[in-house]
XYZ file of C-alpha atoms in Angstrom:
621
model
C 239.786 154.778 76.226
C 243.728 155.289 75.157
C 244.586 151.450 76.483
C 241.179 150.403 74.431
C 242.588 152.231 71.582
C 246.354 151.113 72.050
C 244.693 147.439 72.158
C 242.513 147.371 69.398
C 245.700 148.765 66.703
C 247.967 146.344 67.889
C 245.770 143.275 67.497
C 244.483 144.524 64.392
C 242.608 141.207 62.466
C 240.966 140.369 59.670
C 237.829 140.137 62.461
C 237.987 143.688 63.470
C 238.617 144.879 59.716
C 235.480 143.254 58.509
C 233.376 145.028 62.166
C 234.717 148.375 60.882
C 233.763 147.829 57.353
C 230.460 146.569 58.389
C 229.215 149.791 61.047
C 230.818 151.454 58.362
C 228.690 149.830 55.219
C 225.766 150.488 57.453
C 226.066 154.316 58.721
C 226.618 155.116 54.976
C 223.455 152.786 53.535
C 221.444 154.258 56.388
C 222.270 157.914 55.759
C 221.593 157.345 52.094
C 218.648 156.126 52.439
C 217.845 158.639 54.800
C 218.772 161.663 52.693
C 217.060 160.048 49.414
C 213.996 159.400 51.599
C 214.073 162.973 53.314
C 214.312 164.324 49.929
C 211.416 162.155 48.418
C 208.902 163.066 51.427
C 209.854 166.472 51.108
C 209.017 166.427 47.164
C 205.990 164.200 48.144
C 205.036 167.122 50.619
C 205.250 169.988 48.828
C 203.365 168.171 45.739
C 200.310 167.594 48.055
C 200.452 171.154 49.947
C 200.126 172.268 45.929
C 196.933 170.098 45.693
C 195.737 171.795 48.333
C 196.307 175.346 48.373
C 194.661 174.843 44.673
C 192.010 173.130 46.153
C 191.439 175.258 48.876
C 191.617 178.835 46.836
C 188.596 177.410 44.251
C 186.317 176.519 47.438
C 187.233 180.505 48.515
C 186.037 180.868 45.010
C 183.027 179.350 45.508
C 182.335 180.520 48.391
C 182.486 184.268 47.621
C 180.309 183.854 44.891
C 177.975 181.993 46.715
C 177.766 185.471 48.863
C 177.572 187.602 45.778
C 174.881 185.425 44.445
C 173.200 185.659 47.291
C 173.016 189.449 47.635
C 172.065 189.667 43.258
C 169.407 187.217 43.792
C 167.568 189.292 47.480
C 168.280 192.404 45.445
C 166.184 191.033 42.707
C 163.471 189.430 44.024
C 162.420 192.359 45.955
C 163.239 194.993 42.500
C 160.155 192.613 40.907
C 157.961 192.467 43.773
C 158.172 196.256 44.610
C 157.700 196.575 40.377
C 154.891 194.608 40.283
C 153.304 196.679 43.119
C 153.519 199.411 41.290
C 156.628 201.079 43.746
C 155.823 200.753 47.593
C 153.187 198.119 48.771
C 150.212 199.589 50.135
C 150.686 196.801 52.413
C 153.810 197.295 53.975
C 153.883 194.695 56.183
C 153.928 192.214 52.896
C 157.146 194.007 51.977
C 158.433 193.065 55.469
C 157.871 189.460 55.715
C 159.329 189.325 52.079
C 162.304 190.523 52.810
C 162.348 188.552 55.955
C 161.822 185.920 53.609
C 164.484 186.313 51.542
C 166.906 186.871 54.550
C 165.982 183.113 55.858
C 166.758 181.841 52.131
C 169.745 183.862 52.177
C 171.721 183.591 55.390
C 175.026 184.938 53.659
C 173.545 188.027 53.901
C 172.963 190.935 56.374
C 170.299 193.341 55.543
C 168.062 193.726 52.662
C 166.579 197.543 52.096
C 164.736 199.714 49.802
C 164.525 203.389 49.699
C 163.219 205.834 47.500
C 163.191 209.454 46.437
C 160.561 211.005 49.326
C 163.165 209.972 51.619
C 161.836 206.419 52.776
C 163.102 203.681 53.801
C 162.364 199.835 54.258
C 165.113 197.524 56.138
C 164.844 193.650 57.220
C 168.251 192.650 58.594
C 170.282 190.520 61.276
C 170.889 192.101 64.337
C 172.105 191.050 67.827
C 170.206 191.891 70.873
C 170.633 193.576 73.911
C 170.240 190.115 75.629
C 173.191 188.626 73.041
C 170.449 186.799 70.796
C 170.889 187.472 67.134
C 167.813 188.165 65.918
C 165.677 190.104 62.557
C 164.646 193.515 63.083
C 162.728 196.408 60.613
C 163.108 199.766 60.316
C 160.527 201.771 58.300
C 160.577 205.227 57.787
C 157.322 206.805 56.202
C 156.416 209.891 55.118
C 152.509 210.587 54.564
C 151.845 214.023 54.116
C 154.548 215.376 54.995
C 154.797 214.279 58.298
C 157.704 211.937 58.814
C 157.255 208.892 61.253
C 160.523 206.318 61.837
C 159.644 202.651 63.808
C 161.851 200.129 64.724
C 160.146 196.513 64.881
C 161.598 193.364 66.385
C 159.775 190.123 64.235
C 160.721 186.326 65.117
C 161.384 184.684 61.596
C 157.336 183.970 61.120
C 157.525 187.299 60.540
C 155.735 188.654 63.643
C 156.394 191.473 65.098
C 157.348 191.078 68.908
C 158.271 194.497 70.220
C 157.816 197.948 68.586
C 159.902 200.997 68.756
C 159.594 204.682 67.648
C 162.598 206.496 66.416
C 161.123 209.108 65.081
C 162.871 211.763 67.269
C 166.281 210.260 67.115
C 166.592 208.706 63.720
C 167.591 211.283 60.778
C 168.563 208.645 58.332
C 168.145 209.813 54.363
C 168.824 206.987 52.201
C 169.096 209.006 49.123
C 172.728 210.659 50.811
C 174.277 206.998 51.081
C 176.963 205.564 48.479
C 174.680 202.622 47.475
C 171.858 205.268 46.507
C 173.987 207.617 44.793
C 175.563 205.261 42.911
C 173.137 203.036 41.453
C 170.896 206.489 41.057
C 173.905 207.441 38.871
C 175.111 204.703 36.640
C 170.777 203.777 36.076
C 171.593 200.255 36.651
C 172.802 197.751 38.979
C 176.063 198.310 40.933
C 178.518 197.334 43.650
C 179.208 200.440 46.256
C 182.591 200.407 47.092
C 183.692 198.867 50.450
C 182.570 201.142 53.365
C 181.710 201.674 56.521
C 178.100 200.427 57.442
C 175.174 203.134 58.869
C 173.484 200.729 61.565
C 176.087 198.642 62.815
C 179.502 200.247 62.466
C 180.827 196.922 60.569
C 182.842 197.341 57.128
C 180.899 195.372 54.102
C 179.753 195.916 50.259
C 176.284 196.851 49.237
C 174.786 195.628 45.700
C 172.212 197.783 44.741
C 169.867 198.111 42.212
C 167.505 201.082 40.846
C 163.698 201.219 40.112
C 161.978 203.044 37.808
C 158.034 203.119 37.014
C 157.484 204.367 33.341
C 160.872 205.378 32.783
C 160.893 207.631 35.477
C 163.554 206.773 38.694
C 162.116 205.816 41.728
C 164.102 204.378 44.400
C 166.728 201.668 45.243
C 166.944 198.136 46.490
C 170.112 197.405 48.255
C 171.324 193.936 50.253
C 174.366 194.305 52.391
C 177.564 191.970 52.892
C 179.329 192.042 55.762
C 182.829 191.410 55.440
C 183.149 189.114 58.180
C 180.128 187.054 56.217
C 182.901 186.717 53.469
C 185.635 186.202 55.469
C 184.436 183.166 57.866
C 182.943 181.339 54.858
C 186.768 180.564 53.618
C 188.675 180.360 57.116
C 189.251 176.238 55.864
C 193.170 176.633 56.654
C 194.839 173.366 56.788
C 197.872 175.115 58.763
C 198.107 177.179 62.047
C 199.728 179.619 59.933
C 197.844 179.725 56.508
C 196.404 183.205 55.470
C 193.618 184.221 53.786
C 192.813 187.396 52.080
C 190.616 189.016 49.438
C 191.305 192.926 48.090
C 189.609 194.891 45.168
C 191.311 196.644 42.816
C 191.926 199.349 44.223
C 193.942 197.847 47.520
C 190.894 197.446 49.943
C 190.341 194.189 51.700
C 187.804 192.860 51.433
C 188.348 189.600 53.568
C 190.938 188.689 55.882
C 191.713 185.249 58.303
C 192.529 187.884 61.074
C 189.123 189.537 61.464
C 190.169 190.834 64.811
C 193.020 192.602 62.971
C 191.212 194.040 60.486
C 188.221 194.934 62.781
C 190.652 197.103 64.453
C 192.215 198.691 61.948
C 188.743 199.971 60.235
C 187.864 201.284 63.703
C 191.056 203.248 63.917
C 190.851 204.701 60.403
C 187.348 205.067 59.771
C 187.312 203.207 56.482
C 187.850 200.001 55.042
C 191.780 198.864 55.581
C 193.864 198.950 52.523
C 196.645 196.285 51.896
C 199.637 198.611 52.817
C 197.445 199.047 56.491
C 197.948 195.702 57.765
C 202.480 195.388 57.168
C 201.699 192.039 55.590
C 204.794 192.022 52.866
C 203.483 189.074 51.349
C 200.297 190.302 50.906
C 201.700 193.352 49.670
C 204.306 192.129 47.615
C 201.861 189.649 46.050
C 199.179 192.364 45.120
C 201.827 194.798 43.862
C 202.952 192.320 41.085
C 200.136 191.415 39.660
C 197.292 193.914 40.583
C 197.543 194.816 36.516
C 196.897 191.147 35.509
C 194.819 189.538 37.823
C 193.091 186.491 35.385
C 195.846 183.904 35.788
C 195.875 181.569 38.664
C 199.782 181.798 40.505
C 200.965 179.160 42.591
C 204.190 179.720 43.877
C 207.063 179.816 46.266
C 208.746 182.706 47.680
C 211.201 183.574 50.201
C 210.515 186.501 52.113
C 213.038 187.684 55.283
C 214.783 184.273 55.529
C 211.621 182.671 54.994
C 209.806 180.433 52.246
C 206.150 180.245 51.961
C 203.846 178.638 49.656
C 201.496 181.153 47.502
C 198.302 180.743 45.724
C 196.333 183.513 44.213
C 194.057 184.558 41.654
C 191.384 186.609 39.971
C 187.628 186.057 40.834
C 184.868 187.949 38.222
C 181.003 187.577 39.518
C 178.373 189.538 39.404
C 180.709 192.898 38.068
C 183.284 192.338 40.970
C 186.633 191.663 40.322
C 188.692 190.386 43.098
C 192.100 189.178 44.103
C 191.764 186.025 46.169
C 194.973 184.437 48.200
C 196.606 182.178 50.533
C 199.649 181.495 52.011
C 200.913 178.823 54.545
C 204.879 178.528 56.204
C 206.727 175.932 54.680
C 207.290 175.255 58.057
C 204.112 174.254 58.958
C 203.878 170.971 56.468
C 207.688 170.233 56.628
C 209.053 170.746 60.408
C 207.438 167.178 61.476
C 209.675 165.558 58.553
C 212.951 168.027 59.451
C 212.452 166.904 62.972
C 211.913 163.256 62.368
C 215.428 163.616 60.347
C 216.821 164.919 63.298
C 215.787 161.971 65.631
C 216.995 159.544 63.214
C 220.416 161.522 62.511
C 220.848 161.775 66.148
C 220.091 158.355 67.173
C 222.447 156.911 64.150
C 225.019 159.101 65.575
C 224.450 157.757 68.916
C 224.322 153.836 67.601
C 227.682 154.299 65.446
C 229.259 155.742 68.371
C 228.214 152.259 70.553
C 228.563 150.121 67.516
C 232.332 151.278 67.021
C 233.284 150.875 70.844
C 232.034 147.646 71.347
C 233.682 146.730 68.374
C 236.858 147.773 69.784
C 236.712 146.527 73.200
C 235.107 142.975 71.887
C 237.313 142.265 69.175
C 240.507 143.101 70.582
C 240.149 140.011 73.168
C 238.304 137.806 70.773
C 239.791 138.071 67.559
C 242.849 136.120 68.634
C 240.931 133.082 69.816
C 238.314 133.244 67.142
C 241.326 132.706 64.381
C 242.661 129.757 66.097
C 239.705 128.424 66.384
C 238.778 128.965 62.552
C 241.457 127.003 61.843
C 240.651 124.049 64.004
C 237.555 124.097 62.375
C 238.973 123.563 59.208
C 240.126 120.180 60.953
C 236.574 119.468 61.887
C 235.182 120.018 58.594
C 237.606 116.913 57.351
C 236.658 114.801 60.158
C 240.115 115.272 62.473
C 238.884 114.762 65.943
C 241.923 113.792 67.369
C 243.630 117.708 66.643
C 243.319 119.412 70.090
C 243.778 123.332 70.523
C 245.675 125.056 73.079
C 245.351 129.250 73.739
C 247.351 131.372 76.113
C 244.777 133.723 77.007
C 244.044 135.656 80.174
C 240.295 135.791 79.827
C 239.015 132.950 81.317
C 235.936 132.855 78.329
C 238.555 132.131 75.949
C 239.621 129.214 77.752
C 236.365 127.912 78.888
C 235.937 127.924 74.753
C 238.377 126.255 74.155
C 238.307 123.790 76.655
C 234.765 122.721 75.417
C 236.036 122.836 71.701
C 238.563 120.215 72.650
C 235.860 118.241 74.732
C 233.408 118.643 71.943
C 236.232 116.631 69.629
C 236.540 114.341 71.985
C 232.721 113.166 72.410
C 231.382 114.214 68.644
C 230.966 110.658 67.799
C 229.100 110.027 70.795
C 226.754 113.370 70.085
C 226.372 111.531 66.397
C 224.716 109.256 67.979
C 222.732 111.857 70.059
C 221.832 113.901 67.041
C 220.507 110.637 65.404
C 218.126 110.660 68.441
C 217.379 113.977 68.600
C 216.317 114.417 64.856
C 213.777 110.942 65.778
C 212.606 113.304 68.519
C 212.438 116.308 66.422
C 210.527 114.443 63.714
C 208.064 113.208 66.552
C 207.747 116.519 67.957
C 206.999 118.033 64.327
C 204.202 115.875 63.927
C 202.513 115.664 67.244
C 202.272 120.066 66.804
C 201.149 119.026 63.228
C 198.450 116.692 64.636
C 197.533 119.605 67.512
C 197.490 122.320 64.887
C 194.852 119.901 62.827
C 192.814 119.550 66.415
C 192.930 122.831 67.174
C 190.626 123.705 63.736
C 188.743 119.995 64.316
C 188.079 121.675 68.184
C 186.247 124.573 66.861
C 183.749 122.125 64.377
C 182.854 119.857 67.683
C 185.107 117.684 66.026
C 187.417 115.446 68.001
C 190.557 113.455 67.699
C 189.099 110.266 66.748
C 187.636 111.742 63.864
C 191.021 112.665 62.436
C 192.178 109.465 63.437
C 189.431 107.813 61.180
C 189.965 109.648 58.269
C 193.599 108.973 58.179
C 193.093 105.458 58.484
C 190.649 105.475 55.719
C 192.754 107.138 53.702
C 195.910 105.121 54.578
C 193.799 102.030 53.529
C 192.534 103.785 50.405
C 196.122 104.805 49.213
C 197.594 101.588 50.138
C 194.463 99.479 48.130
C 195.373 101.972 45.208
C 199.283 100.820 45.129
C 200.318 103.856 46.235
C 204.652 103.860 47.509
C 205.470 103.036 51.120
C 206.203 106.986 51.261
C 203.153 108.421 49.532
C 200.775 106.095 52.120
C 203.128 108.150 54.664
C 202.600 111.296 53.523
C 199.038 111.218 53.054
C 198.443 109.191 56.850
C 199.665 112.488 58.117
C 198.649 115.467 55.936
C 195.027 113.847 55.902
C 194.673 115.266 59.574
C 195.442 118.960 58.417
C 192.264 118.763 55.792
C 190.141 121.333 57.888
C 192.549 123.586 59.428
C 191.661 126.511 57.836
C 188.386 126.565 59.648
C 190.357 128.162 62.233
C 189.619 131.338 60.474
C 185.905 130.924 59.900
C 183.682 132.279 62.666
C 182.602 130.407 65.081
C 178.911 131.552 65.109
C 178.863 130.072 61.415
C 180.906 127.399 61.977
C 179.046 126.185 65.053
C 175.257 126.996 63.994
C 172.870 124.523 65.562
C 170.831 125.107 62.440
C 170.896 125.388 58.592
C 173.034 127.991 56.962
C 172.096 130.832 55.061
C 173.792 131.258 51.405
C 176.019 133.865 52.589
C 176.860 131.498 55.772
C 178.118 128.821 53.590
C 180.228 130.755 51.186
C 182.000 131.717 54.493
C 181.932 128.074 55.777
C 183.667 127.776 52.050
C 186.442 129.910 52.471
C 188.218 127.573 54.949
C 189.552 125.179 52.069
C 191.653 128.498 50.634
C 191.868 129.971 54.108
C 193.379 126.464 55.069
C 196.109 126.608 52.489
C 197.232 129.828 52.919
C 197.675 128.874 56.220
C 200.412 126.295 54.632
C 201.534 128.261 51.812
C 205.231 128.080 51.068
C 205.859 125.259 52.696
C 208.901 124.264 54.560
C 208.532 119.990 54.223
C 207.542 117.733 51.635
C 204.555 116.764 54.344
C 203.702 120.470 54.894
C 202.639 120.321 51.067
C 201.157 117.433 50.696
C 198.986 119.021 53.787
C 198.417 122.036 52.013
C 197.308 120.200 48.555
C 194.745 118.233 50.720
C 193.523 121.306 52.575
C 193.023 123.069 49.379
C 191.359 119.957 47.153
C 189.473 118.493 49.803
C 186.159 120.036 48.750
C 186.510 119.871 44.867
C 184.076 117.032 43.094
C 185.022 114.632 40.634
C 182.647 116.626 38.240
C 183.452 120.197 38.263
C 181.053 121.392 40.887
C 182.647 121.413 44.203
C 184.616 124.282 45.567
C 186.914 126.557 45.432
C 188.504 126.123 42.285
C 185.814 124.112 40.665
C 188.460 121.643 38.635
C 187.063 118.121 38.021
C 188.306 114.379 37.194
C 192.379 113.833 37.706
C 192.858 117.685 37.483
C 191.923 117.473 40.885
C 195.076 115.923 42.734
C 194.531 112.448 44.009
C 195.223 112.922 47.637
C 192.601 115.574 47.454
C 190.247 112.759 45.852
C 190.977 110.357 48.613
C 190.700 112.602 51.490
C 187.191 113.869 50.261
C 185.929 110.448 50.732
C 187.226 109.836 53.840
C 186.160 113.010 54.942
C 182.557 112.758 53.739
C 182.014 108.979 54.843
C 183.018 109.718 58.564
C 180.936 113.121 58.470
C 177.841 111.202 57.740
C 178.392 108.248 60.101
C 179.474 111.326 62.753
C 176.920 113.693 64.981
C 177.125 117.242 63.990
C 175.194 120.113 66.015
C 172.786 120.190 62.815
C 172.446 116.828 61.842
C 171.939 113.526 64.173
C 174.233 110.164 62.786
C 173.653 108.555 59.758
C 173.581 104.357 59.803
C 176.631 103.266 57.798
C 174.110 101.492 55.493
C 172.615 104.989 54.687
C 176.222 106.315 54.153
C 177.161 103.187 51.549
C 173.902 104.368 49.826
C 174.926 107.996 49.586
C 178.140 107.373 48.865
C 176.867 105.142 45.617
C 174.771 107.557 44.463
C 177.894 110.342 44.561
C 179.633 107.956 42.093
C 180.721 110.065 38.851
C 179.002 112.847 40.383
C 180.864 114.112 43.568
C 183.427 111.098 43.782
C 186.188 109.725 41.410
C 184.257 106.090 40.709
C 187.285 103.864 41.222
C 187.357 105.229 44.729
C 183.884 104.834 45.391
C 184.035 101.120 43.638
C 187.176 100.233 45.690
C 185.331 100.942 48.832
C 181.914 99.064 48.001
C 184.513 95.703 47.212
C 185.463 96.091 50.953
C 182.719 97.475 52.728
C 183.271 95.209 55.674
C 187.035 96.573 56.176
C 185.753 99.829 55.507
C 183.074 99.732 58.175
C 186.060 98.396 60.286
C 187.663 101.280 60.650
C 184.660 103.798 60.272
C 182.897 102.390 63.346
């Protein structure tokens, strides 16, 4: 590295000045654009994970009151149906396929009840099985006479009752000793309990109750249960690993939580429903802290907690006479590390490709910089047409040499590769147009076309032009762009293009598109050929009177090669086989042709060919 380096300074050129400037131009464009693009998708980034989390929090919204609605509406259907019987059916097992009822309408929640103040008690709910099967179960505890009787009865959801058992030994259950009872009992009209622990199944949920009176006198209680988990797996719609959920009252409970298994845990261990300060979450803590006094305003925002930044959502939610704090929270981490490490790659490979760019820089232009001036200069000779100047290098690299050697023998033959290049460009010109001509077959191929037919519409249009008075180089131009008329029928299907029968309307706007398909094949065209091909692919199709296709221009707007070309076309169509046609006589085609005149044909073309209808035929057939 040291001789590379010893090298490099002390042939320092003009050559290895403008290699430094240009890795160095580069590396700082690159990182530039780099760091202004990093910066942009990281803006762009954090302006959609906004859009979400706002997004996401009103669906929680949604959902929750979806679950609240549900338990209002069980609650009162079955507060008028027990009204209207006048308190407790006589029929009880009505009152058990209603609520079963309602439970099918109202799968957000888990049991629907009704007790009143002898100490009864009606319950449809959602159980699972011994076996693992969730199913709907009854318990109905009746007192007649005194005598108390409790059964437990298994029903499938037509309401039937499968399998029967009798608790009355076991089961002590008083209804009017539970929150829910006491509560609504209390306040006289409908109510939330606070979160607690459940009687039957040991899971933590809400009850909304509602009290029943029969002429002003108190009666009993309806009640519908929601589990927690109920609320919590309705909004688990995270669009991060990470992303949190959570929903707690005012008072600090949760009442929903993403980690379920956490919070399952923590109300078995406590015996009650977790609070926020149970579960060390300091964002969930710090978050209800600040603005458990003013809950109404939605808060997006971003914090950094512990060397961290996280994105924050959160808000009030009011239904039914619940008041709630809803929020989420997702890493930063989680939307941004696939940018951060994509910046890494890209720093580390540019590091990587300077480090290359700047050796080979040194070890290349230290033994070519010398040569290359010499040879700048000799160009310079060139350029005025001195031949006879011959170079000489003392060089140990035996490329230099071999350079230089062929510089000098290039001087010495360049009027002989004059010649050459005379040649070669006839070649070149030949070559051009023969891939011109195959590029023209190659759509013709797909029609059941064939050479011949390009052939024959060239001619005709060569002998068109050139009975017009057209220049010696416009009857050129048009001999060969002629051929490219239908190219763009490369891009039409071929089970359109080659139907054996008549198209459909949609089939032949398709078949249509080949005349703009055709020049956008050509667009921006490199030759004065190459456009005349493209204004023939393009016109080909129009009519003399506005009605042809696809720009529907008429009369001389329509260019004259395009004119020209359309006859030509048309005439050897009809006097050609097609897979949907058989060959028209050449008579019939002189008749068509007449009748086109004014219509679909300019009528100085169409009159030009009647005058020579024998020459025409000529080269038709």
């Amino acid at each position: 590295m040291g001789q590379y380096m010893k090298r490099f300074w002390k042939s320092y050129t003009i050559f290895q000045s403008l290699t430094i400037f240009a890795v160095a131009l580069v590396v700082t464009v690159g990182l530039s654009i780099m760091l202004i693009s990093g910066q942009q998708s990281e803006k762009a980034l954090h302006s959609l994970a906004d859009g979400i989390m706002v997004r996401t929090l009103e669906n929680a919204k949604v959902n929750i009151g979806e679950s609240i609605g549900s338990a209002v509406r069980i609650s009162s259907i079955l507060q008028v149906a027990i009204e209207e019987n006048g308190g407790l059916p006589r029929e009880r097992a009505y009152l058990r396929k209603l609520m079963l009822r309602s439970l099918l309408n109202h799968q957000n929640v888990y049991t629907v009840y009704y007790g009143n103040e002898k100490g009864e008690f009606f319950l449809v709910g959602k159980r699972e099985r011994e076996d693992g099967v969730t199913g709907y179960f009854a318990k109905e505890s009746v007192i007649d006479d005194g005598v108390r009787r409790v059964t437990e009865k298994w029903m499938n959801t037509r309401g039937e009752v499968v399998a029967v058992t009798d608790l009355t030994e076991t089961d002590t259950y008083d209804p009017r000793v539970r929150p829910w009872y006491e509560k609504a009992k209390r306040s006289g009209t409908s109510v939330w309990s606070d979160p607690y622990i459940f009687y039957i199944t040991g899971q933590p949920g809400l009850t909304y109750a509602i009290p029943f009176e029969q002429f002003g006198e108190f009666k009993g209680v309806v009640g519908a249960d929601l589990e927690v988990k109920t609320i919590s797996l309705a909004n688990l719609s995270s669009y991060t690993p990470n992303t949190q959920f959570f929903v707690a009252d005012g008072e600090g409970r949760i009442i929903a939580h993403s980690e379920l298994d956490k919070f399952y845990k923590l109300a078995g261990e406590k015996g009650r429903i977790p609070r926020v300060d149970d579960f060390g979450d300091t964002i969930v803590e710090s978050i209800f802290t600040s603005h458990r006094e003013n809950l109404r305003n939605m808060d997006l925002r971003d914090i950094r907690i512990k060397n961290k930044s996280y994105k924050t959502i959160f808000g009030e939610h009011r239904s039914a006479g619940l008041q709630f704090l809803i929020g989420l929270y997702t890493p930063y981490g989680d939307y941004l590390e696939p940018l951060r490490q994509g910046e890494k790659q890209i720093l580390i490979l540019s590091i990587i490709v300077i480090i290359m760019a700047v050796l080979f820089s040194m070890v290349i232009s230290s033994a070519l910089a010398k040569p290359f001036v010499i040879l700048s200069r000799a160009t310079g000779s060139v350029a005025n047409l001195e031949f006879g100047r011959t170079i000489s290098i003392n060089t140990k690299y035996s490329e230099a040499n071999v350079l230089v050697d062929n510089f000098n023998e290039m001087l010495e033959n360049l009027n002989n590769y004059k010649v050459a290049n005379e040649y070669l460009n006839e070649n070149l010109r030949e070559a051009h147009l023969d891939t011109f001509y195959r590029l023209a077959l190659a759509a013709e191929y797909k029609d059941y076309y064939t050479a011949e037919h390009l052939n024959r519409v060239s001619a005709l249009s060569v002998f068109i032009a050139d009975a017009l008075g057209m220049g010696r180089k416009d009857v050129e131009l048009i001999k060969h762009s002629s051929a490219m008329h239908d190219v763009g029928k490369i891009g039409v299907p071929d089970n359109i293009l080659m139907k054996p029968g008549k198209l459909t309307a949609k089939e032949y706007d398709v078949i249509k598109k080949h005349s703009e398909i055709g020049a956008k094949i050509l667009e921006n065209p490199s030759s004065e050929l190459m456009e005349w091909a493209r204004i023939v692919a393009l016109n080909h199709h129009e009519r003399w009177d506005g009605k042809g296709y696809p720009n529907g221009i008429a009369g001389e707007d329509i260019p004259l090669s395009g004119r020209i070309v359309a006859i030509a076309d048309v005439m050897d169509a009809l006097l050609s086989k097609r897979s949907y046609k058989d060959a028209f006589s050449f008579e019939k085609t002189m008749d068509i042709i007449v009748i086109e005149r004014g219509k679909q044909f300019e009528p100085e073309l169409v009159d030009l060919i009647s005058k020579n209808e024998d020459r025409v035929r000529g080269i038709l057939l």
